[in-house]
Structure formats: C-alpha cells, structure tokens
Tab-separated table of C-alpha atoms and ligand atoms in Angstrom:
chain	number	residue	atom	x	y	z
B	65	MET	CA	-52.557	5.041	-56.312
B	66	ASN	CA	-50.512	2.344	-55.018
B	67	ARG	CA	-52.635	0.326	-52.683
B	68	VAL	CA	-52.939	-3.270	-53.858
B	69	TYR	CA	-55.596	-6.385	-52.924
B	70	ILE	CA	-54.764	-9.455	-54.316
B	71	LYS	CA	-57.363	-12.124	-54.021
B	72	THR	CA	-56.443	-15.541	-54.549
B	73	TYR	CA	-58.378	-18.608	-55.966
B	74	GLY	CA	-57.590	-22.182	-55.956
B	75	CYS	CA	-54.445	-24.225	-54.786
B	76	GLN	CA	-51.669	-23.551	-52.691
B	77	MET	CA	-49.376	-23.125	-55.648
B	78	ASN	CA	-51.557	-20.040	-56.489
B	79	GLU	CA	-51.485	-19.092	-52.611
B	80	ARG	CA	-47.641	-19.200	-53.004
B	81	ASP	CA	-47.520	-17.156	-56.448
B	82	SER	CA	-49.664	-14.362	-54.704
B	83	GLU	CA	-47.202	-14.263	-51.926
B	84	GLN	CA	-44.345	-13.828	-54.601
B	85	VAL	CA	-46.361	-10.937	-56.215
B	86	ALA	CA	-47.099	-9.262	-52.859
B	87	VAL	CA	-43.113	-9.332	-51.998
B	88	ASP	CA	-42.257	-7.827	-55.585
B	89	LEU	CA	-44.795	-5.122	-55.505
B	90	ARG	CA	-43.797	-4.113	-52.084
B	91	ASN	CA	-40.145	-4.049	-53.234
B	92	ARG	CA	-41.539	-1.742	-55.845
B	93	GLY	CA	-43.130	0.525	-53.336
B	94	TYR	CA	-46.660	-0.647	-53.710
B	95	SER	CA	-48.416	-1.524	-50.359
B	96	ILE	CA	-50.599	-4.402	-50.056
B	97	VAL	CA	-53.952	-3.912	-48.267
B	98	PRO	CA	-55.976	-6.542	-46.578
B	99	HIS	CA	-59.756	-5.493	-48.100
B	100	GLU	CA	-60.466	-4.472	-51.688
B	101	ASP	CA	-62.417	-1.442	-50.517
B	102	GLU	CA	-58.962	-0.006	-49.409
B	103	ALA	CA	-57.302	-0.890	-52.841
B	104	ASP	CA	-56.444	1.274	-55.996
B	105	ILE	CA	-55.399	-1.760	-57.718
B	106	VAL	CA	-57.315	-5.329	-57.379
B	107	LEU	CA	-55.254	-8.498	-58.660
B	108	LEU	CA	-57.190	-11.819	-59.008
B	109	ASN	CA	-55.026	-14.892	-59.171
B	110	THR	CA	-57.269	-17.458	-60.475
B	111	CYS	CA	-57.908	-21.241	-60.867
B	112	SER	CA	-59.117	-23.099	-63.943
B	113	VAL	CA	-59.342	-26.441	-62.432
B	114	ARG	CA	-63.134	-26.756	-62.599
B	115	ASP	CA	-65.724	-24.586	-64.320
B	116	GLN	CA	-67.011	-23.067	-60.881
B	117	ALA	CA	-63.701	-21.728	-60.158
B	118	GLU	CA	-63.502	-19.622	-63.277
B	119	GLN	CA	-67.004	-18.639	-63.054
B	120	LYS	CA	-66.575	-17.217	-59.270
B	121	ALA	CA	-63.578	-15.149	-60.508
B	122	ILE	CA	-65.363	-13.672	-63.803
B	123	GLY	CA	-68.242	-12.831	-61.436
B	124	LYS	CA	-65.917	-11.232	-59.263
B	125	ALA	CA	-64.213	-9.331	-61.941
B	126	GLY	CA	-67.528	-8.361	-63.454
B	127	HIS	CA	-68.497	-6.575	-60.123
B	128	LEU	CA	-65.034	-4.805	-59.880
B	129	ALA	CA	-65.519	-3.555	-63.530
B	130	VAL	CA	-68.603	-1.504	-62.367
B	131	ARG	CA	-66.319	0.172	-60.159
B	132	LYS	CA	-63.732	0.711	-62.750
B	133	ARG	CA	-66.455	2.314	-64.884
B	134	LYS	CA	-67.020	4.919	-62.008
B	135	ASP	CA	-63.184	5.459	-61.173
B	136	PRO	CA	-61.026	5.113	-64.472
B	137	ASN	CA	-57.909	5.182	-62.225
B	138	PHE	CA	-58.794	1.942	-60.387
B	139	VAL	CA	-56.663	-0.873	-61.920
B	140	LEU	CA	-58.076	-4.102	-62.362
B	141	GLY	CA	-55.954	-7.546	-63.437
B	142	ILE	CA	-56.315	-11.345	-63.681
B	143	LEU	CA	-53.225	-13.355	-63.152
B	144	GLY	CA	-52.764	-17.093	-63.526
B	145	CYS	CA	-54.280	-20.063	-64.514
B	146	MET	CA	-57.667	-18.440	-65.788
B	147	ALA	CA	-55.414	-15.542	-67.672
B	148	GLN	CA	-53.409	-18.212	-69.196
B	149	ASN	CA	-56.299	-20.608	-69.979
B	150	ARG	CA	-58.744	-17.883	-71.466
B	151	GLY	CA	-56.166	-15.265	-72.447
B	152	SER	CA	-57.508	-12.418	-74.694
B	153	GLU	CA	-60.726	-13.893	-74.795
B	154	LEU	CA	-61.228	-12.680	-71.251
B	155	LEU	CA	-61.341	-9.256	-72.343
B	156	ASP	CA	-64.179	-9.696	-74.869
B	157	ARG	CA	-66.234	-10.543	-71.728
B	158	LEU	CA	-64.494	-7.997	-69.407
B	159	PRO	CA	-63.625	-4.957	-71.659
B	160	ASP	CA	-62.353	-2.935	-68.384
B	161	LEU	CA	-59.542	-5.505	-67.406
B	162	ASP	CA	-56.457	-3.679	-67.449
B	163	LEU	CA	-53.745	-6.434	-67.062
B	164	VAL	CA	-54.038	-10.295	-67.989
B	165	ALA	CA	-51.029	-12.058	-66.709
B	166	GLY	CA	-50.265	-15.703	-67.521
B	167	THR	CA	-48.463	-18.299	-65.141
B	168	GLN	CA	-45.197	-17.487	-66.248
B	169	LYS	CA	-45.431	-13.795	-65.632
B	170	PHE	CA	-45.925	-13.132	-62.196
B	171	HIS	CA	-42.542	-11.399	-61.566
B	172	ARG	CA	-43.464	-9.126	-64.509
B	173	VAL	CA	-46.478	-7.605	-62.562
B	174	PRO	CA	-44.650	-4.826	-60.918
B	175	ASP	CA	-43.369	-3.571	-64.139
B	176	HIS	CA	-47.162	-3.750	-65.933
B	177	LEU	CA	-48.563	-1.680	-62.993
B	178	ASP	CA	-45.803	0.849	-63.174
B	179	ASN	CA	-46.448	1.002	-66.860
B	180	LEU	CA	-50.264	1.108	-66.298
B	181	ILE	CA	-50.272	3.871	-63.734
B	182	ALA	CA	-47.700	6.076	-65.607
B	183	SER	CA	-49.865	6.157	-68.549
B	184	MET	CA	-53.097	6.787	-66.651
B	185	ASN	CA	-51.065	9.690	-64.757
B	186	GLY	CA	-50.629	11.182	-68.525
B	187	GLN	CA	-47.023	10.203	-68.788
B	188	GLY	CA	-47.612	7.933	-71.666
B	189	PRO	CA	-50.514	6.952	-74.254
B	190	ARG	CA	-53.599	6.147	-72.506
B	191	PRO	CA	-53.255	2.486	-71.589
B	192	SER	CA	-54.606	-0.370	-73.496
B	193	SER	CA	-54.718	-3.523	-71.560
B	194	ILE	CA	-51.730	-5.531	-71.169
B	195	ILE	CA	-51.815	-9.065	-72.079
B	196	ASP	CA	-48.644	-11.079	-71.067
B	197	LEU	CA	-48.998	-14.937	-71.449
B	198	GLU	CA	-45.729	-16.012	-73.405
B	199	GLU	CA	-43.763	-18.517	-72.105
B	200	GLU	CA	-40.469	-17.762	-70.361
B	201	ALA	CA	-37.725	-19.536	-69.701
B	202	GLY	CA	-36.645	-19.777	-65.980
B	203	SER	CA	-39.555	-18.377	-64.792
B	204	GLN	CA	-39.810	-21.336	-62.166
B	205	ASN	CA	-36.804	-19.702	-60.462
B	206	THR	CA	-38.879	-16.421	-59.627
B	207	ILE	CA	-40.874	-18.031	-56.993
B	208	ASN	CA	-38.339	-17.949	-54.640
B	209	ALA	CA	-38.695	-14.839	-52.216
B	210	HIS	CA	-40.724	-14.568	-48.941
B	211	LYS	CA	-41.566	-11.431	-46.990
B	212	PRO	CA	-38.350	-10.255	-45.213
B	213	GLY	CA	-38.481	-10.273	-41.646
B	214	GLU	CA	-41.939	-11.566	-41.241
B	215	ARG	CA	-41.934	-15.033	-39.409
B	216	GLN	CA	-44.130	-17.861	-41.006
B	217	VAL	CA	-43.977	-20.802	-38.716
B	218	SER	CA	-45.035	-23.089	-41.642
B	219	ALA	CA	-44.169	-22.011	-45.200
B	220	PHE	CA	-44.697	-22.833	-48.929
B	221	VAL	CA	-41.931	-23.327	-51.051
B	222	SER	CA	-42.412	-23.746	-54.892
B	223	ILE	CA	-40.047	-26.565	-56.099
B	224	MET	CA	-41.264	-26.514	-59.870
B	225	GLN	CA	-43.753	-25.461	-62.092
B	226	GLY	CA	-45.879	-27.145	-64.993
B	227	CYS	CA	-46.928	-30.835	-65.435
B	228	ASN	CA	-46.074	-33.442	-68.219
B	229	MET	CA	-48.714	-35.737	-67.390
B	230	LYS	CA	-51.829	-36.119	-69.770
B	231	CYS	CA	-54.673	-36.780	-67.243
B	232	THR	CA	-57.537	-36.520	-70.018
B	233	PHE	CA	-59.808	-34.555	-67.554
B	234	CYS	CA	-57.379	-31.737	-66.489
B	235	ILE	CA	-56.571	-28.343	-67.795
B	236	VAL	CA	-53.196	-27.601	-65.801
B	237	PRO	CA	-50.810	-28.841	-68.212
B	238	LYS	CA	-52.301	-25.981	-70.548
B	239	THR	CA	-52.463	-23.547	-67.659
B	240	ARG	CA	-49.131	-24.041	-66.203
B	241	GLY	CA	-46.927	-25.611	-69.240
B	242	PRO	CA	-44.271	-28.211	-69.228
B	243	GLU	CA	-42.309	-29.361	-66.203
B	244	ARG	CA	-39.528	-27.097	-65.116
B	245	ALA	CA	-37.612	-27.717	-61.667
B	246	ARG	CA	-35.723	-25.454	-59.570
B	247	PRO	CA	-32.253	-26.185	-58.920
B	248	ILE	CA	-31.702	-28.290	-55.281
B	249	ASP	CA	-29.287	-25.628	-54.097
B	250	ASP	CA	-31.417	-22.625	-54.807
B	251	ILE	CA	-34.376	-24.447	-52.803
B	252	VAL	CA	-32.075	-25.327	-49.975
B	253	ALA	CA	-31.056	-21.801	-49.674
B	254	GLU	CA	-34.446	-20.346	-49.819
B	255	VAL	CA	-35.564	-22.794	-47.133
B	256	GLU	CA	-32.504	-21.775	-44.957
B	257	GLU	CA	-33.277	-18.196	-45.100
B	258	LEU	CA	-37.013	-18.995	-44.229
B	259	VAL	CA	-35.417	-20.794	-40.914
B	260	ALA	CA	-33.243	-18.156	-40.174
B	261	ASN	CA	-36.342	-15.953	-40.073
B	262	GLY	CA	-38.315	-18.238	-37.907
B	263	THR	CA	-39.717	-20.936	-40.240
B	264	ARG	CA	-39.988	-24.692	-38.639
B	265	GLU	CA	-41.982	-26.255	-41.432
B	266	VAL	CA	-42.243	-26.190	-45.119
B	267	THR	CA	-44.486	-27.684	-47.510
B	268	LEU	CA	-42.642	-28.085	-51.037
B	269	LEU	CA	-45.144	-27.564	-53.819
B	270	GLY	CA	-45.421	-28.651	-57.614
B	271	GLN	CA	-47.974	-30.191	-59.740
B	272	ILE	CA	-46.370	-33.499	-59.550
B	273	VAL	CA	-43.526	-33.164	-57.093
B	274	SER	CA	-42.754	-36.901	-57.440
B	275	SER	CA	-41.219	-35.776	-61.162
B	276	TYR	CA	-39.080	-33.169	-59.586
B	277	GLY	CA	-36.053	-32.561	-61.828
B	278	ARG	CA	-36.479	-35.997	-63.753
B	279	ARG	CA	-34.805	-34.097	-66.856
B	280	GLU	CA	-32.522	-31.727	-65.310
B	281	ILE	CA	-31.019	-33.889	-62.203
B	282	PRO	CA	-29.639	-37.609	-62.279
B	283	PHE	CA	-30.649	-40.075	-59.996
B	284	ALA	CA	-27.576	-40.585	-57.441
B	285	ASP	CA	-27.180	-43.400	-55.274
B	286	LYS	CA	-30.565	-45.074	-56.888
B	287	LYS	CA	-32.584	-42.087	-55.846
B	288	SER	CA	-34.521	-39.920	-57.577
B	289	PRO	CA	-33.989	-36.161	-57.742
B	290	PHE	CA	-37.038	-35.480	-55.456
B	291	VAL	CA	-35.528	-37.545	-52.795
B	292	GLN	CA	-32.272	-36.108	-53.071
B	293	LEU	CA	-33.996	-32.524	-52.199
B	294	LEU	CA	-35.722	-34.394	-49.341
B	295	GLU	CA	-32.520	-35.564	-47.904
B	296	ARG	CA	-30.771	-32.281	-48.327
B	297	LEU	CA	-33.687	-30.288	-46.457
B	298	ASN	CA	-33.820	-33.034	-43.693
B	299	ALA	CA	-30.150	-31.695	-42.942
B	300	VAL	CA	-31.309	-28.079	-42.739
B	301	GLU	CA	-30.909	-27.186	-38.844
B	302	GLY	CA	-33.649	-25.649	-37.350
B	303	LEU	CA	-36.183	-26.889	-39.654
B	304	GLU	CA	-38.460	-29.458	-38.152
B	305	ARG	CA	-40.819	-30.689	-40.496
B	306	ILE	CA	-41.163	-31.338	-43.936
B	307	ARG	CA	-44.398	-31.814	-46.108
B	308	PHE	CA	-45.045	-31.913	-49.996
B	309	THR	CA	-47.906	-31.610	-52.301
B	310	SER	CA	-48.620	-33.392	-54.776
B	311	PRO	CA	-46.941	-36.771	-55.661
B	312	HIS	CA	-48.474	-38.971	-58.586
B	313	PRO	CA	-48.954	-42.746	-57.793
B	314	ARG	CA	-46.842	-43.465	-60.836
B	315	GLY	CA	-43.990	-41.709	-59.704
B	316	PHE	CA	-44.229	-42.667	-55.905
B	317	LYS	CA	-41.278	-45.346	-56.046
B	318	ASP	CA	-39.856	-47.171	-53.324
B	319	ASP	CA	-36.922	-44.545	-52.656
B	320	LEU	CA	-39.849	-42.190	-51.684
B	321	VAL	CA	-41.940	-44.728	-49.560
B	322	GLN	CA	-38.189	-45.668	-47.962
B	323	ALA	CA	-37.545	-41.660	-47.270
B	324	TYR	CA	-40.740	-41.889	-44.626
B	325	GLY	CA	-38.661	-44.321	-42.691
B	326	GLU	CA	-35.403	-42.771	-42.963
B	327	LEU	CA	-36.029	-38.829	-42.717
B	328	SER	CA	-36.879	-37.573	-39.556
B	329	LYS	CA	-38.587	-34.288	-40.397
B	330	LEU	CA	-40.705	-36.018	-43.201
B	331	CYS	CA	-43.861	-36.041	-41.407
B	332	GLU	CA	-46.472	-38.947	-41.434
B	333	TYR	CA	-48.698	-37.437	-43.736
B	334	VAL	CA	-49.209	-37.829	-47.638
B	335	HIS	CA	-51.788	-36.461	-49.977
B	336	LEU	CA	-51.666	-38.726	-52.674
B	337	PRO	CA	-54.695	-38.303	-55.550
B	338	VAL	CA	-56.253	-41.494	-56.420
B	339	GLN	CA	-59.075	-40.014	-58.654
B	340	SER	CA	-61.167	-43.097	-58.838
B	341	GLY	CA	-61.137	-46.675	-57.522
B	342	SER	CA	-62.512	-48.238	-60.955
B	343	ASP	CA	-59.505	-49.448	-63.084
B	344	SER	CA	-61.674	-48.801	-66.486
B	345	ILE	CA	-62.162	-45.127	-65.396
B	346	LEU	CA	-58.626	-44.446	-64.227
B	347	LYS	CA	-57.864	-45.790	-67.655
B	348	ALA	CA	-60.149	-43.402	-69.154
B	349	MET	CA	-58.754	-40.528	-67.335
B	350	ASN	CA	-55.107	-41.636	-68.396
B	351	ARG	CA	-53.915	-42.256	-64.835
B	352	PRO	CA	-51.327	-44.981	-65.576
B	353	TYR	CA	-51.869	-47.160	-62.406
B	354	THR	CA	-54.558	-49.473	-61.333
B	355	SER	CA	-56.309	-49.712	-57.866
B	356	GLY	CA	-54.481	-52.540	-56.872
B	357	ARG	CA	-51.168	-50.872	-57.644
B	358	TYR	CA	-52.276	-47.952	-55.774
B	359	MET	CA	-53.429	-49.962	-52.460
B	360	GLU	CA	-49.900	-51.776	-52.672
B	361	LEU	CA	-48.394	-48.239	-52.279
B	362	ILE	CA	-50.417	-47.555	-49.583
B	363	ASN	CA	-49.714	-50.636	-47.749
B	364	ASP	CA	-46.083	-50.058	-48.419
B	365	LEU	CA	-46.343	-46.721	-46.778
B	366	ARG	CA	-48.280	-48.172	-43.886
B	367	ALA	CA	-45.463	-50.864	-43.624
B	368	VAL	CA	-43.029	-47.907	-43.122
B	369	GLN	CA	-45.092	-45.589	-41.256
B	370	PRO	CA	-48.062	-47.455	-39.685
B	371	ASP	CA	-49.409	-44.085	-38.264
B	372	ILE	CA	-49.291	-42.264	-41.411
B	373	HIS	CA	-52.084	-40.255	-42.182
B	374	ILE	CA	-53.286	-40.253	-46.048
B	375	SER	CA	-55.568	-37.870	-47.984
B	376	THR	CA	-56.599	-37.875	-51.562
B	377	ASP	CA	-58.552	-36.411	-54.658
B	378	ILE	CA	-61.546	-37.991	-56.289
B	379	ILE	CA	-63.470	-37.074	-59.078
B	380	VAL	CA	-67.062	-38.179	-59.202
B	381	GLY	CA	-69.270	-38.266	-62.234
B	382	PHE	CA	-66.287	-38.755	-65.015
B	383	PRO	CA	-67.991	-39.424	-68.367
B	384	GLY	CA	-69.126	-43.020	-68.461
B	385	GLU	CA	-68.682	-43.684	-64.542
B	386	SER	CA	-71.370	-46.286	-63.633
B	387	GLU	CA	-72.846	-47.121	-60.323
B	388	GLU	CA	-70.526	-50.256	-60.345
B	389	ASP	CA	-67.375	-47.767	-61.150
B	390	PHE	CA	-68.695	-45.640	-58.054
B	391	GLN	CA	-68.962	-48.646	-56.039
B	392	LEU	CA	-65.124	-49.543	-56.780
B	393	THR	CA	-64.445	-46.190	-55.614
B	394	CYS	CA	-66.259	-46.214	-52.315
B	395	ASP	CA	-64.451	-49.817	-51.807
B	396	LEU	CA	-61.163	-48.379	-52.314
B	397	PHE	CA	-61.873	-45.308	-49.999
B	398	LYS	CA	-62.591	-47.437	-47.049
B	399	GLU	CA	-59.629	-50.163	-47.842
B	400	ALA	CA	-57.354	-47.191	-48.078
B	401	ALA	CA	-59.130	-45.421	-44.958
B	402	PHE	CA	-58.420	-41.905	-46.227
B	403	ASP	CA	-58.194	-39.451	-43.250
B	404	MET	CA	-58.845	-36.486	-45.457
B	405	ALA	CA	-59.915	-36.124	-49.045
B	406	PHE	CA	-60.987	-33.415	-51.493
B	407	ILE	CA	-64.036	-34.845	-53.696
B	408	PHE	CA	-64.722	-33.103	-56.566
B	409	LYS	CA	-67.612	-33.222	-59.197
B	410	TYR	CA	-66.247	-33.817	-62.777
B	411	SER	CA	-66.481	-30.706	-64.810
B	412	PRO	CA	-65.576	-30.669	-68.475
B	413	ARG	CA	-62.514	-28.446	-69.219
B	414	SER	CA	-62.588	-27.421	-72.806
B	415	GLY	CA	-59.211	-28.471	-74.872
B	416	THR	CA	-58.791	-31.398	-72.615
B	417	PRO	CA	-59.191	-34.932	-74.296
B	418	ALA	CA	-62.175	-35.964	-71.942
B	419	ALA	CA	-64.330	-32.923	-73.005
B	420	GLU	CA	-64.435	-34.741	-76.350
B	421	LEU	CA	-66.773	-37.430	-74.440
B	422	GLU	CA	-70.087	-36.745	-73.561
B	423	ASP	CA	-70.774	-35.447	-70.062
B	424	ASN	CA	-73.014	-38.253	-69.289
B	425	VAL	CA	-73.506	-38.540	-65.382
B	426	PRO	CA	-76.366	-36.455	-64.425
B	427	GLN	CA	-75.762	-33.743	-62.157
B	428	SER	CA	-77.894	-35.196	-59.467
B	429	VAL	CA	-75.855	-38.485	-59.584
B	430	LYS	CA	-72.532	-36.439	-59.363
B	431	ASP	CA	-74.367	-34.813	-56.347
B	432	ASP	CA	-75.409	-38.035	-54.828
B	433	ARG	CA	-71.952	-39.486	-55.100
B	434	ASN	CA	-70.295	-36.634	-53.933
B	435	GLN	CA	-72.563	-36.561	-50.703
B	436	VAL	CA	-71.868	-40.401	-50.250
B	437	LEU	CA	-68.026	-39.919	-50.309
B	438	LEU	CA	-68.254	-37.060	-47.927
B	439	ARG	CA	-70.200	-38.932	-45.336
B	440	LEU	CA	-67.572	-41.877	-45.950
B	441	LEU	CA	-64.886	-39.183	-45.204
B	442	GLU	CA	-66.760	-37.729	-42.169
B	443	GLN	CA	-66.970	-41.207	-40.589
B	444	GLN	CA	-63.320	-42.154	-41.264
B	445	SER	CA	-61.934	-38.791	-40.275
B	446	LEU	CA	-63.935	-39.101	-37.174
B	447	ARG	CA	-62.788	-42.588	-36.444
B	448	ARG	CA	-59.086	-41.553	-36.673
B	449	ASN	CA	-59.534	-38.294	-34.662
B	450	ASN	CA	-61.174	-40.248	-31.968
B	451	SER	CA	-58.382	-42.701	-31.899
B	452	LEU	CA	-56.031	-39.762	-31.022
B	453	VAL	CA	-58.246	-39.088	-27.725
B	454	GLY	CA	-55.873	-39.793	-24.746
B	455	THR	CA	-52.694	-39.680	-26.722
B	456	VAL	CA	-49.750	-37.015	-26.573
B	457	GLN	CA	-48.842	-35.384	-29.792
B	458	GLU	CA	-46.079	-33.213	-30.983
B	459	ILE	CA	-47.613	-30.142	-32.050
B	460	LEU	CA	-46.201	-27.248	-34.177
B	461	VAL	CA	-47.724	-24.046	-32.649
B	462	GLU	CA	-48.751	-22.013	-35.544
B	463	GLY	CA	-50.505	-18.995	-33.970
B	464	PRO	CA	-53.839	-17.915	-31.847
B	465	ALA	CA	-56.711	-20.023	-32.592
B	466	ARG	CA	-59.787	-18.117	-34.321
B	467	LYS	CA	-61.843	-18.586	-31.855
B	468	GLY	CA	-61.393	-18.673	-27.827
B	469	GLU	CA	-59.570	-16.479	-25.517
B	470	GLY	CA	-55.918	-17.518	-24.958
B	471	MET	CA	-56.604	-20.539	-27.358
B	472	TYR	CA	-53.684	-21.617	-29.769
B	473	MET	CA	-53.473	-23.650	-32.880
B	474	GLY	CA	-51.054	-26.089	-33.975
B	475	ARG	CA	-50.973	-29.275	-36.067
B	476	THR	CA	-50.083	-32.691	-35.618
B	477	ARG	CA	-47.245	-34.348	-37.648
B	478	GLY	CA	-50.297	-36.152	-39.439
B	479	PHE	CA	-51.536	-32.702	-40.062
B	480	ARG	CA	-54.286	-32.799	-37.854
B	481	LYS	CA	-55.533	-29.397	-36.469
B	482	VAL	CA	-55.223	-29.153	-32.491
B	483	ILE	CA	-56.768	-26.125	-30.381
B	484	PHE	CA	-55.319	-25.878	-26.906
B	485	PRO	CA	-54.931	-23.237	-24.128
B	486	GLY	CA	-51.365	-21.748	-24.832
B	487	SER	CA	-49.585	-18.606	-24.956
B	488	GLU	CA	-47.518	-16.524	-27.302
B	489	ARG	CA	-44.175	-17.623	-26.517
B	490	LEU	CA	-45.004	-21.153	-27.621
B	491	VAL	CA	-45.449	-19.873	-31.221
B	492	GLY	CA	-43.233	-21.906	-33.493
B	493	GLU	CA	-42.374	-24.265	-30.682
B	494	LEU	CA	-42.922	-28.122	-30.935
B	495	VAL	CA	-44.862	-28.821	-27.749
B	496	PRO	CA	-46.458	-32.012	-26.390
B	497	VAL	CA	-50.281	-31.848	-26.147
B	498	ARG	CA	-52.417	-34.564	-24.574
B	499	ILE	CA	-55.451	-34.975	-26.904
B	500	ASP	CA	-58.903	-34.854	-24.842
B	501	GLU	CA	-61.634	-34.235	-27.263
B	502	SER	CA	-62.126	-34.903	-31.174
B	503	SER	CA	-64.560	-33.921	-33.657
B	504	VAL	CA	-64.420	-34.554	-37.341
B	505	THR	CA	-61.957	-31.640	-38.137
B	506	THR	CA	-60.421	-30.704	-34.865
B	507	LEU	CA	-58.890	-31.921	-31.867
B	508	LYS	CA	-58.765	-30.089	-28.490
B	509	GLY	CA	-56.392	-30.746	-25.802
B	510	GLN	CA	-53.970	-29.664	-22.990
B	511	LEU	CA	-50.152	-28.957	-22.828
B	512	GLU	CA	-48.467	-32.006	-21.323
B	513	ILE	CA	-46.298	-30.591	-18.632
B	514	VAL	CA	-43.044	-32.793	-18.929
B	515	GLY	CA	-41.611	-33.737	-15.278
B	516	VAL	CA	-37.984	-32.943	-14.854
B	517	ALA	CA	-36.225	-36.090	-13.245
P	64	5AD	N1	-63.263	-31.941	-62.847
P	64	5AD	C1	-63.090	-32.047	-61.597
P	64	5AD	N2	-62.161	-32.059	-60.808
P	64	5AD	C2	-60.902	-31.985	-61.491
P	64	5AD	N3	-59.824	-31.949	-61.014
P	64	5AD	C3	-58.809	-31.472	-61.961
P	64	5AD	N4	-59.721	-31.217	-63.143
P	64	5AD	C4	-60.740	-31.706	-62.838
P	64	5AD	C5	-62.090	-31.464	-63.331
P	64	5AD	N5	-61.797	-31.355	-64.981
P	64	5AD	C6	-59.372	-32.263	-59.527
P	64	5AD	C7	-58.424	-33.528	-59.516
P	64	5AD	C8	-57.197	-32.925	-58.915
P	64	5AD	C9	-57.546	-31.700	-58.314
P	64	5AD	C10	-56.678	-30.784	-57.892
P	64	5AD	O1	-58.463	-31.218	-58.993
P	64	5AD	O2	-59.171	-34.314	-58.238
P	64	5AD	O3	-56.265	-33.878	-58.212
C-alpha cells in the first residue's frame, strides 16, 4: 500500500518540488517507484502556465480514475500549480480524487497520505477527499532536502517561491503566491551538503531569481541579495558551476552583469525571457522594459562575457499582436542571436488581465509564427554549434548517454549537450573534449588527452 509514483508536468521548479516530495515520502516509509503500474498511489504534480498543460494532467487523472473505480484502495492526488489554480473545482470534474494539495503544501503530502491510508484501512472514518490549499508562512523553506547518499552531479536548488510581477498573461502569481525568499545561509548549507555528496553544478531556481530577497535582505556593498548569494556560492569549495533560472530583464542590474565577469563559477549562460520584441506588446503584457533596453542588457552581458550563450522565452499570438509586432520579435530574435528559446503560443488563463482581452490572433497565425521562430532558432543554434567544432570545451560529465555503448553525456559551460566516448570514472569530472561534430541540439567529440610536459 505504500508504493508511490510521482508524475511531474511543467518547469524545473515543479521537478524540484517533486524531488522534495519523494524525499519526504521515503523518510515516512513510502517507496518511490518508476512506473505507475507498480504504484498504489499516483501523484500528479501539475502545471497551469498554458491550457494544454492543464488538459494533459486532467486527461491523465481521468484515466487513472478508471483504475480507482476498480480498486478503491488506489490513491490519486493532484499537487502543485493546477491544484492551487483550480482547487475544489477539480473535484467536480474528477470526483475520484483523494488529494488536492497546493504549491505551499508539498511538505504536508506524507501526513495526508498517512491519513487517507489509515482511514481506508478502517482505522478511521471513510476518507473524504483532502483539499489543502492555504498559504503557509515559511513553506519556501521546506524545499531544501535531497535524497541522502545519492549523487546528483548537477542539482536544482530552490531559493525562493512566488512572484510579485504582474505580467498580464501569467497565472503564476496566483498559483505560487507572493515572493518569499529562503535565507542565504540555508541555501549555502544545502549546496555544501550537495557538494559533499558529489554535486558539482547547481541551478538556482525561482520564478524571478533577480528579485531574490529584495524585501528580506539589504543591499551590501551596492550588491543585490541575489548577487550576494551568488558570491557566497562561488566560494563553496568543490562546487564547479553555478546557473540560475529565471531572471527578469527589469531586475537584471549592473551588479548581476558584472558578476559574469567576476565569479569564476558562474557559467556563460543566461536564460532571459523577453516574451516579445514589440514595445507595444511588451506594454500590453506589462513587461516593464523596451526591446531597446533588452538589447542593451544583452550587449552589456556580451561586453563582459563575449561567448555567453543566451536563451529566452517568447509568446506568439498575444492579443493584438500584428504582423508588424511579430516582425519586431523576429528582428530582436536575430539581433540577440539566441542560442536557445522556448516559444509558446499564447493561451488565455482565466483570472489574468489578458484573459479580458479578445484572444484575436487566429490559431493558424499562432501556429505559423511559432514555426517561423522555431526555424530561426534552428538556424541560430546550428550556427552556434558549428562554431564550436574544432574547439576544446570544458565538459562536466553527467553520466552515460542515452544511446551508444561507452558513450557519455555532459555539458559545456554554455549548456550545450556534448556526447563523447568516456568511462564511468569520469562522471562528475570536468574534462576537456575536442568537438568534432555538431547538430542543432547536440555536439559530439573526443576526450582531449592533455600532455604532461
Ligand atoms: N500563454 C503562453 N505562454 C505563457 N507563458 C506564461 N504564461 C503564458 C500564457 N498564458 C510562458 C512565458 C513564460 C514561460 C514560463 O511560459 O513565456 O516565460
């Protein structure tokens, strides 16, 4: 009765939350299984950012509810953003759900499962569904543990929760609540422990990491709390690489730009969502910057780190987006020379300001614009990858590649995936790899034997 399968939808934050739920459940005597068929309990950790993400999880839950009707002891739960967004309304749609737990309640999941199971075993009243969605002070501090003894070469570290921005398209302020930061010392302690277990790279997670600690932690030496955190982590011995996702262009100030020049472990990679290249669309999105300011920021970053790899998020088909607006996005896309991008078709989210506007860009136009940007991305990504052929890159070896006997996978500091013939003892090591082949998504190469003089 205690085998749990957790399925995660959406962003890295959700993946990290699921890791935490898995650790908490293991500590409570549950086991985590890799397939739903082996599980007595299935938890869906969900995403609400677009309708498609919600529909996927609802479809899955509907499917699992059929199993529940055959086996009343099977437990089905929905966690995270869609739980928070839709709340008890989910039960109208899915009356067989046992548990609906919001984004501030991940740490309560073991208690809820214990209670559900105890009452199913006849030790209490027949369970009704548990719905737990309240705000909880300090819940940001509960996403802090990793599976003990298990090595993660690259690990996610959640540094904050919530979002205070008011982008008109976005449901996240509703699903994640207002910004709340974890203390710097706690984050540093978590990273030190990870490193003691073999972690070499951390990716700091938050909805808007550039706002980290703005209310809790004072500036020091003209440096924002986020840059103070980066400095502390840069000093952690044994840690080799630091990444983060995502900053907001507005909060990306000069101290953070300069950090790319000063902190040796901060990788030459940034994911900096622009959303649109049209100033009038940016305004309608309530993104408080212009395309000009965004390009200035990119150029400042390139002045400090000429080889920096830049990734972004773009929404096509926001209400009122004209052909000219879209053309401005294409122009910016080329000028910024993005190496990576996530391109989304606008999806109205009920309760957001933009949902009051008419969703007036036809689906076919959204599809076309999406395709145009995807093609541009392919060209730019391939061009960048081709430029790395013949160079020697520092690779952090993460593990065996999915395909190919004796092939291993790692990433460059710029986050490009590299496949090369290697061995198990290289896992977790930084190795030089000479790149000899490239495609849109992957580089291939050979270990560079470093001669000893
Ligand atoms: N429709 C489409 N894409 C969206 N995103 C956020 N909200 C929406 C929406 N309503 C995209 C943004 C954001 C990314 C995580 O998801 O580009 O940066």
